mmCIF file of C-alpha atoms in Angstrom:
data_model
loop_
_atom_site.group_PDB
_atom_site.id
_atom_site.type_symbol
_atom_site.label_atom_id
_atom_site.label_comp_id
_atom_site.label_asym_id
_atom_site.label_seq_id
_atom_site.Cartn_x
_atom_site.Cartn_y
_atom_site.Cartn_z
ATOM 1 C CA MET A 112 28.905 12.615 -9.097
ATOM 2 C CA ASN A 113 29.553 11.581 -12.691
ATOM 3 C CA LEU A 114 29.171 8.062 -14.135
ATOM 4 C CA LYS A 115 32.912 7.425 -14.019
ATOM 5 C CA THR A 116 33.001 8.259 -10.291
ATOM 6 C CA ILE A 117 29.929 6.048 -9.624
ATOM 7 C CA SER A 118 31.477 3.111 -11.479
ATOM 8 C CA TYR A 119 34.712 3.518 -9.528
ATOM 9 C CA ALA A 120 32.843 3.625 -6.222
ATOM 10 C CA MET A 121 30.850 0.511 -7.107
ATOM 11 C CA GLY A 122 34.040 -1.307 -8.011
ATOM 12 C CA ILE A 123 35.610 -0.437 -4.663
ATOM 13 C CA THR A 124 32.458 -1.625 -2.847
ATOM 14 C CA ILE A 125 32.369 -4.977 -4.697
ATOM 15 C CA LEU A 126 36.090 -5.505 -4.088
ATOM 16 C CA ALA A 127 35.719 -4.732 -0.388
ATOM 17 C CA ALA A 128 32.768 -7.117 -0.067
ATOM 18 C CA SER A 129 34.734 -9.843 -1.841
ATOM 19 C CA CYS A 130 37.763 -9.375 0.398
ATOM 20 C CA ASN A 131 35.559 -9.391 3.482
ATOM 21 C CA GLN A 132 33.856 -12.606 2.311
ATOM 22 C CA TYR A 133 37.116 -14.480 1.864
ATOM 23 C CA LYS A 134 38.959 -13.058 4.854
ATOM 24 C CA THR A 135 40.509 -15.497 7.310
ATOM 25 C CA GLN A 136 38.507 -15.765 10.519
ATOM 26 C CA VAL A 137 39.134 -17.643 13.758
ATOM 27 C CA THR A 138 36.612 -19.424 15.966
ATOM 28 C CA GLU A 139 36.647 -19.191 19.772
ATOM 29 C CA ASN A 140 38.430 -22.547 19.809
ATOM 30 C CA GLY A 141 41.176 -21.367 17.474
ATOM 31 C CA LEU A 142 40.068 -22.862 14.142
ATOM 32 C CA LYS A 143 41.172 -20.694 11.213
ATOM 33 C CA TYR A 144 38.766 -20.625 8.273
ATOM 34 C CA GLN A 145 37.634 -18.821 5.137
ATOM 35 C CA ILE A 146 34.076 -18.909 3.804
ATOM 36 C CA PHE A 147 33.770 -18.845 0.015
ATOM 37 C CA GLU A 148 30.056 -19.575 -0.414
ATOM 38 C CA HIS A 149 27.274 -19.480 2.158
ATOM 39 C CA GLU A 150 23.481 -19.458 2.042
ATOM 40 C CA ASP A 151 21.736 -18.371 5.236
ATOM 41 C CA ASP A 152 18.557 -20.253 4.328
ATOM 42 C CA ALA A 153 20.261 -23.510 3.348
ATOM 43 C CA ARG A 154 20.080 -26.593 5.559
ATOM 44 C CA LYS A 155 22.826 -26.540 8.170
ATOM 45 C CA ALA A 156 24.403 -29.740 9.441
ATOM 46 C CA LYS A 157 23.615 -31.004 12.942
ATOM 47 C CA LEU A 158 25.407 -33.624 14.992
ATOM 48 C CA GLY A 159 24.465 -37.059 13.687
ATOM 49 C CA ASP A 160 23.657 -35.837 10.164
ATOM 50 C CA ILE A 161 25.390 -37.415 7.187
ATOM 51 C CA MET A 162 27.309 -34.863 5.151
ATOM 52 C CA SER A 163 28.442 -35.427 1.575
ATOM 53 C CA PHE A 164 31.186 -33.098 0.406
ATOM 54 C CA HIS A 165 34.115 -32.723 -1.939
ATOM 55 C CA LEU A 166 37.466 -32.232 -0.272
ATOM 56 C CA VAL A 167 40.820 -30.892 -1.401
ATOM 57 C CA LEU A 168 43.512 -31.527 1.196
ATOM 58 C CA LYS A 169 46.836 -29.682 0.958
ATOM 59 C CA ASN A 170 50.002 -29.428 3.016
ATOM 60 C CA GLY A 171 51.861 -26.267 3.993
ATOM 61 C CA THR A 172 53.651 -26.008 0.643
ATOM 62 C CA ASP A 173 50.319 -26.133 -1.226
ATOM 63 C CA SER A 174 50.917 -29.678 -2.504
ATOM 64 C CA THR A 175 47.683 -31.631 -2.903
ATOM 65 C CA LEU A 176 47.447 -34.672 -0.642
ATOM 66 C CA ARG A 177 43.916 -35.635 -1.662
ATOM 67 C CA ASP A 178 41.372 -34.379 -4.195
ATOM 68 C CA THR A 179 37.968 -36.065 -4.254
ATOM 69 C CA TYR A 180 37.040 -34.182 -7.428
ATOM 70 C CA LYS A 181 39.739 -36.147 -9.246
ATOM 71 C CA GLU A 182 38.789 -39.329 -7.396
ATOM 72 C CA GLY A 183 35.217 -38.836 -8.588
ATOM 73 C CA ASN A 184 33.940 -39.852 -5.180
ATOM 74 C CA PRO A 185 32.878 -37.283 -2.550
ATOM 75 C CA VAL A 186 33.369 -37.930 1.146
ATOM 76 C CA LYS A 187 30.376 -39.137 3.161
ATOM 77 C CA MET A 188 30.669 -38.875 6.918
ATOM 78 C CA VAL A 189 28.559 -38.574 10.043
ATOM 79 C CA LEU A 190 29.029 -35.183 11.697
ATOM 80 C CA GLN A 191 30.344 -35.882 15.183
ATOM 81 C CA ALA A 192 31.245 -33.680 18.119
ATOM 82 C CA PRO A 193 34.683 -32.084 17.627
ATOM 83 C CA PRO A 194 37.351 -34.431 19.062
ATOM 84 C CA PHE A 195 39.512 -31.436 20.007
ATOM 85 C CA LYS A 196 39.333 -27.645 19.954
ATOM 86 C CA GLY A 197 39.815 -26.239 16.463
ATOM 87 C CA SER A 198 39.190 -29.567 14.712
ATOM 88 C CA PHE A 199 37.937 -30.178 11.177
ATOM 89 C CA GLU A 200 34.567 -31.309 12.584
ATOM 90 C CA GLU A 201 34.126 -27.910 14.205
ATOM 91 C CA GLY A 202 34.503 -26.350 10.766
ATOM 92 C CA LEU A 203 31.990 -28.708 9.141
ATOM 93 C CA ALA A 204 29.428 -27.745 11.775
ATOM 94 C CA LEU A 205 29.569 -24.168 10.450
ATOM 95 C CA LEU A 206 28.438 -25.211 6.985
ATOM 96 C CA ALA A 207 25.154 -25.851 5.182
ATOM 97 C CA THR A 208 24.191 -27.473 1.897
ATOM 98 C CA GLY A 209 25.937 -25.694 -0.998
ATOM 99 C CA ASP A 210 28.505 -23.957 1.222
ATOM 100 C CA SER A 211 32.206 -23.970 0.483
ATOM 101 C CA ALA A 212 35.043 -23.067 2.824
ATOM 102 C CA LYS A 213 38.665 -23.675 3.749
ATOM 103 C CA PHE A 214 39.852 -24.759 7.203
ATOM 104 C CA MET A 215 43.464 -24.431 8.324
ATOM 105 C CA ILE A 216 44.696 -26.708 11.105
ATOM 106 C CA ASN A 217 48.111 -26.846 12.712
ATOM 107 C CA ALA A 218 49.765 -30.099 11.624
ATOM 108 C CA ASP A 219 51.478 -30.676 14.983
ATOM 109 C CA THR A 220 48.183 -30.404 16.839
ATOM 110 C CA LEU A 221 46.306 -32.569 14.348
ATOM 111 C CA PHE A 222 48.706 -35.511 14.403
ATOM 112 C CA ALA A 223 49.249 -35.261 18.159
ATOM 113 C CA LYS A 224 45.485 -35.509 18.713
ATOM 114 C CA MET A 225 45.309 -38.394 16.208
ATOM 115 C CA MET A 226 48.228 -40.046 18.050
ATOM 116 C CA GLN A 227 49.979 -40.658 14.742
ATOM 117 C CA PRO A 228 53.498 -39.768 13.560
ATOM 118 C CA MET A 229 53.946 -36.841 11.215
ATOM 119 C CA PRO A 230 54.090 -38.022 7.569
ATOM 120 C CA PRO A 231 57.237 -37.027 5.645
ATOM 121 C CA MET A 232 55.308 -34.790 3.234
ATOM 122 C CA ILE A 233 54.119 -32.584 6.113
ATOM 123 C CA LYS A 234 56.550 -30.274 7.889
ATOM 124 C CA LYS A 235 56.473 -29.678 11.618
ATOM 125 C CA GLY A 236 54.873 -26.352 12.483
ATOM 126 C CA SER A 237 53.034 -26.105 9.149
ATOM 127 C CA GLU A 238 49.311 -25.913 8.468
ATOM 128 C CA ILE A 239 47.126 -28.402 6.648
ATOM 129 C CA SER A 240 44.258 -26.929 4.659
ATOM 130 C CA PHE A 241 40.904 -28.611 4.100
ATOM 131 C CA THR A 242 38.877 -27.009 1.275
ATOM 132 C CA VAL A 243 35.305 -28.276 1.350
ATOM 133 C CA LYS A 244 32.258 -28.017 -0.921
ATOM 134 C CA VAL A 245 29.115 -29.380 0.778
ATOM 135 C CA LEU A 246 26.865 -31.328 -1.583
ATOM 136 C CA SER A 247 24.173 -32.512 0.809
ATOM 137 C CA VAL A 248 23.131 -32.724 4.449
ATOM 138 C CA LEU A 249 20.823 -35.606 5.400
ATOM 139 C CA THR A 250 19.506 -37.142 8.591
ATOM 140 C CA SER A 251 20.348 -40.788 9.183
ATOM 141 C CA GLU A 252 16.810 -41.777 8.181
ATOM 142 C CA GLU A 253 16.944 -39.716 4.989
ATOM 143 C CA PHE A 254 20.341 -41.144 4.108
ATOM 144 C CA GLN A 255 19.191 -44.736 4.608
ATOM 145 C CA LYS A 256 16.113 -44.105 2.467
ATOM 146 C CA GLN A 257 18.226 -42.524 -0.264
ATOM 147 C CA GLN A 258 20.664 -45.447 -0.201
ATOM 148 C CA SER A 259 17.837 -47.964 -0.333
ATOM 149 C CA GLU A 260 16.173 -46.283 -3.306
ATOM 150 C CA ALA A 261 19.515 -45.958 -5.100
ATOM 151 C CA GLY A 262 20.229 -49.628 -4.397
ATOM 152 C CA VAL A 263 16.941 -50.730 -5.976
ATOM 153 C CA LYS A 264 17.662 -48.689 -9.104
ATOM 154 C CA GLN A 265 21.240 -49.917 -9.317
ATOM 155 C CA LYS A 266 20.135 -53.545 -8.959
ATOM 156 C CA ALA A 267 18.002 -53.155 -12.099
ATOM 157 C CA VAL A 268 20.916 -51.517 -13.938
ATOM 158 C CA ASP A 269 23.283 -54.299 -12.863
ATOM 159 C CA ALA A 270 20.825 -56.992 -14.000
ATOM 160 C CA LYS A 271 20.801 -55.549 -17.523
ATOM 161 C CA VAL A 272 24.597 -55.328 -17.560
ATOM 162 C CA ILE A 273 24.880 -58.964 -16.438
ATOM 163 C CA ASP A 274 22.338 -60.165 -19.021
ATOM 164 C CA ALA A 275 24.302 -58.406 -21.767
ATOM 165 C CA PHE A 276 27.548 -59.978 -20.520
ATOM 166 C CA LEU A 277 26.019 -63.466 -20.486
ATOM 167 C CA ALA A 278 24.627 -63.025 -24.001
ATOM 168 C CA LYS A 279 27.917 -61.673 -25.356
ATOM 169 C CA ASN A 280 29.828 -64.643 -23.942
ATOM 170 C CA ASN A 281 27.187 -67.296 -24.711
ATOM 171 C CA LEU A 282 26.765 -68.205 -21.043
ATOM 172 C CA GLN A 283 22.963 -68.006 -20.714
ATOM 173 C CA GLY A 284 22.472 -71.784 -20.789
ATOM 174 C CA LYS A 285 25.055 -72.454 -18.064
ATOM 175 C CA ALA A 286 24.333 -69.528 -15.777
ATOM 176 C CA ARG A 287 22.515 -69.973 -12.478
ATOM 177 C CA LYS A 288 20.805 -66.851 -11.191
ATOM 178 C CA THR A 289 19.912 -66.467 -7.527
ATOM 179 C CA ALA A 290 17.252 -64.278 -5.924
ATOM 180 C CA SER A 291 19.925 -61.838 -4.758
ATOM 181 C CA GLY A 292 21.037 -61.121 -8.339
ATOM 182 C CA LEU A 293 24.217 -63.212 -8.124
ATOM 183 C CA VAL A 294 25.067 -65.305 -11.188
ATOM 184 C CA TYR A 295 27.150 -68.486 -10.966
ATOM 185 C CA VAL A 296 28.526 -70.307 -14.007
ATOM 186 C CA PRO A 297 29.953 -73.760 -13.150
ATOM 187 C CA GLN A 298 33.046 -74.694 -15.185
ATOM 188 C CA VAL A 299 34.621 -77.777 -13.569
ATOM 189 C CA GLU A 300 32.365 -80.024 -11.483
ATOM 190 C CA GLY A 301 33.273 -80.718 -7.872
ATOM 191 C CA SER A 302 32.250 -83.545 -5.550
ATOM 192 C CA GLY A 303 30.604 -84.049 -2.189
ATOM 193 C CA THR A 304 28.734 -81.391 -0.244
ATOM 194 C CA SER A 305 29.013 -77.608 -0.264
ATOM 195 C CA PRO A 306 30.450 -75.583 2.613
ATOM 196 C CA ALA A 307 28.035 -74.003 5.075
ATOM 197 C CA ALA A 308 28.275 -70.804 7.088
ATOM 198 C CA GLY A 309 31.108 -71.080 9.599
ATOM 199 C CA ASP A 310 33.169 -73.575 7.566
ATOM 200 C CA ASN A 311 36.821 -72.905 6.816
ATOM 201 C CA VAL A 312 37.472 -72.763 3.076
ATOM 202 C CA LYS A 313 40.564 -72.586 0.890
ATOM 203 C CA VAL A 314 40.002 -70.844 -2.450
ATOM 204 C CA HIS A 315 41.899 -69.577 -5.446
ATOM 205 C CA TYR A 316 40.400 -66.532 -7.143
ATOM 206 C CA THR A 317 41.027 -64.096 -9.952
ATOM 207 C CA GLY A 318 39.022 -60.876 -9.981
ATOM 208 C CA LYS A 319 38.295 -59.099 -13.240
ATOM 209 C CA PHE A 320 36.145 -56.305 -14.591
ATOM 210 C CA LEU A 321 33.588 -57.355 -17.186
ATOM 211 C CA ASP A 322 35.926 -56.165 -19.939
ATOM 212 C CA GLY A 323 38.383 -58.842 -18.837
ATOM 213 C CA LYS A 324 40.897 -56.537 -17.138
ATOM 214 C CA GLU A 325 42.313 -58.256 -14.059
ATOM 215 C CA PHE A 326 42.549 -56.313 -10.792
ATOM 216 C CA ASP A 327 43.555 -59.047 -8.330
ATOM 217 C CA SER A 328 44.415 -62.744 -8.108
ATOM 218 C CA SER A 329 45.457 -65.134 -5.353
ATOM 219 C CA LYS A 330 47.552 -66.970 -7.939
ATOM 220 C CA ASN A 331 49.746 -63.906 -8.239
ATOM 221 C CA GLN A 332 50.320 -64.158 -4.488
ATOM 222 C CA GLY A 333 51.481 -67.749 -4.868
ATOM 223 C CA LYS A 334 48.992 -69.247 -2.435
ATOM 224 C CA PRO A 335 45.215 -69.693 -2.026
ATOM 225 C CA LEU A 336 43.133 -67.627 0.371
ATOM 226 C CA ASP A 337 41.931 -69.170 3.643
ATOM 227 C CA LEU A 338 38.789 -67.776 5.228
ATOM 228 C CA GLN A 339 35.756 -68.671 7.276
ATOM 229 C CA VAL A 340 32.732 -68.400 5.027
ATOM 230 C CA GLY A 341 29.427 -66.925 6.165
ATOM 231 C CA GLN A 342 31.006 -64.764 8.856
ATOM 232 C CA GLY A 343 31.132 -61.416 7.065
ATOM 233 C CA MET A 344 34.836 -61.692 6.270
ATOM 234 C CA VAL A 345 34.386 -61.051 2.532
ATOM 235 C CA ILE A 346 31.903 -59.358 0.200
ATOM 236 C CA PRO A 347 28.363 -60.859 0.140
ATOM 237 C CA GLY A 348 28.740 -62.144 -3.437
ATOM 238 C CA TRP A 349 31.667 -64.286 -2.339
ATOM 239 C CA GLU A 350 29.813 -65.587 0.719
ATOM 240 C CA GLU A 351 26.832 -66.740 -1.317
ATOM 241 C CA GLY A 352 28.868 -67.961 -4.274
ATOM 242 C CA ILE A 353 31.339 -70.105 -2.328
ATOM 243 C CA MET A 354 28.476 -71.871 -0.569
ATOM 244 C CA LEU A 355 27.095 -72.875 -3.998
ATOM 245 C CA MET A 356 30.306 -74.758 -4.852
ATOM 246 C CA LYS A 357 31.640 -78.208 -3.984
ATOM 247 C CA LYS A 358 35.159 -79.345 -3.193
ATOM 248 C CA GLY A 359 37.365 -79.196 -6.256
ATOM 249 C CA GLU A 360 34.852 -77.141 -8.219
ATOM 250 C CA LYS A 361 35.758 -74.265 -10.476
ATOM 251 C CA GLY A 362 33.322 -71.633 -11.622
ATOM 252 C CA LEU A 363 32.680 -68.031 -12.515
ATOM 253 C CA LEU A 364 30.894 -65.668 -10.140
ATOM 254 C CA ILE A 365 29.326 -62.595 -11.730
ATOM 255 C CA ILE A 366 28.597 -60.263 -8.851
ATOM 256 C CA PRO A 367 26.303 -57.221 -9.039
ATOM 257 C CA SER A 368 27.643 -54.098 -7.358
ATOM 258 C CA GLY A 369 25.248 -54.380 -4.421
ATOM 259 C CA LEU A 370 26.858 -57.714 -3.489
ATOM 260 C CA ALA A 371 30.382 -56.441 -4.205
ATOM 261 C CA TYR A 372 31.710 -53.001 -3.242
ATOM 262 C CA GLY A 373 28.547 -50.930 -3.683
ATOM 263 C CA PRO A 374 28.448 -47.288 -4.773
ATOM 264 C CA GLU A 375 31.811 -46.330 -3.279
ATOM 265 C CA ALA A 376 35.139 -46.778 -5.041
ATOM 266 C CA TYR A 377 37.408 -49.432 -3.529
ATOM 267 C CA GLY A 378 41.051 -49.244 -4.574
ATOM 268 C CA PRO A 379 41.135 -49.734 -8.364
ATOM 269 C CA ILE A 380 37.431 -50.630 -8.455
ATOM 270 C CA PRO A 381 35.018 -47.779 -9.334
ATOM 271 C CA GLY A 382 31.716 -47.456 -7.524
ATOM 272 C CA ASN A 383 28.730 -49.491 -8.789
ATOM 273 C CA SER A 384 30.978 -51.999 -10.584
ATOM 274 C CA VAL A 385 29.683 -55.404 -11.657
ATOM 275 C CA LEU A 386 32.599 -57.822 -11.261
ATOM 276 C CA GLN A 387 33.543 -61.337 -12.299
ATOM 277 C CA PHE A 388 35.570 -63.717 -10.171
ATOM 278 C CA GLU A 389 37.073 -66.958 -11.402
ATOM 279 C CA MET A 390 36.789 -69.179 -8.315
ATOM 280 C CA GLU A 391 38.197 -72.557 -7.323
ATOM 281 C CA LEU A 392 37.115 -74.215 -4.070
ATOM 282 C CA ILE A 393 40.237 -76.207 -3.273
ATOM 283 C CA ASP A 394 39.088 -77.610 0.059
ATOM 284 C CA PHE A 395 37.004 -76.886 3.142
ATOM 285 C CA SER A 396 36.524 -78.153 6.676
ATOM 286 C CA LYS A 397 33.879 -77.746 9.311
ATOM 287 C CA GLY A 398 34.314 -74.602 11.362
ATOM 288 C CA THR A 399 33.897 -73.943 15.063
ATOM 289 C CA GLY A 400 31.136 -71.385 14.676
ATOM 290 C CA ALA A 401 33.250 -68.351 15.507
ATOM 291 C CA PRO A 402 31.383 -65.061 16.004
ATOM 292 C CA ALA A 403 30.824 -62.907 12.948
ATOM 293 C CA ALA A 404 33.689 -60.592 12.034
ATOM 294 C CA PRO A 405 33.393 -57.051 10.649
ATOM 295 C CA PRO A 406 32.833 -57.245 6.868
ATOM 296 C CA VAL A 407 35.923 -56.754 4.742
ATOM 297 C CA ALA A 408 36.651 -57.228 1.057
ATOM 298 C CA PRO A 409 38.804 -59.758 -0.721
ATOM 299 C CA PRO A 410 42.323 -58.373 -1.015
ATOM 300 C CA THR A 411 43.057 -56.202 -4.059
ATOM 301 C CA ARG A 412 46.820 -56.038 -4.053
#
């Protein structure tokens, strides 16, 4: 066999291996998938593990519905038992760290199982594709440790950012720093006592990035925000900051990311953002001590 024949044979072999690698396969439960990258020795996900992965979601006409690469924020989710046969979770359970694959799921089945109406951009009878690149697989304990260590590092970064902001705006002499890292700058003095956890407060607020760009304001909504403070209804920086104020007081809260939205993006707010809120405590009244609510963020309309 001459060199030309050998080269041709090798090319055919490589092409066949490539086609075999990317061929569409089907699990026993009917999930269609393609594997693009796979390492046998890599750590495979188990139920209860936290998986971090990039996701490109497309409809049947190949239009992109979501792309976490462009969002700059990979998905983090706990791997749970598949909620139905041929589900996305079944596909994730096939993967390990560094793997990439595509899963194709019938849109009718998916939305029926989710008990949600079919969105207009998805046609009945079509398939939705989930293309995934796994970045990491961690146990719950490993994930919590990683988050804790990252939080400590980010707190130090935020402190430097806040110090630079105070110096740039000549606020060092007025600023009050708390043990949590929150900074409060009083602007208009209030009177009386401060609200305590469980009290009902009425506040006006304007949220801005440190460069001054506004992302939300109750004044644009035409009315102040009513909430029960100290019950987990808003971000921790708000909880602590409002309880430093008195009725009629106006001030500036400079909130480190750990007391705001943390490492994940939230609407127009990138992850690990230090934020400033112009706050006015219009009024407050004693609350009834309602049970704590699930934590939510101030609106960002």
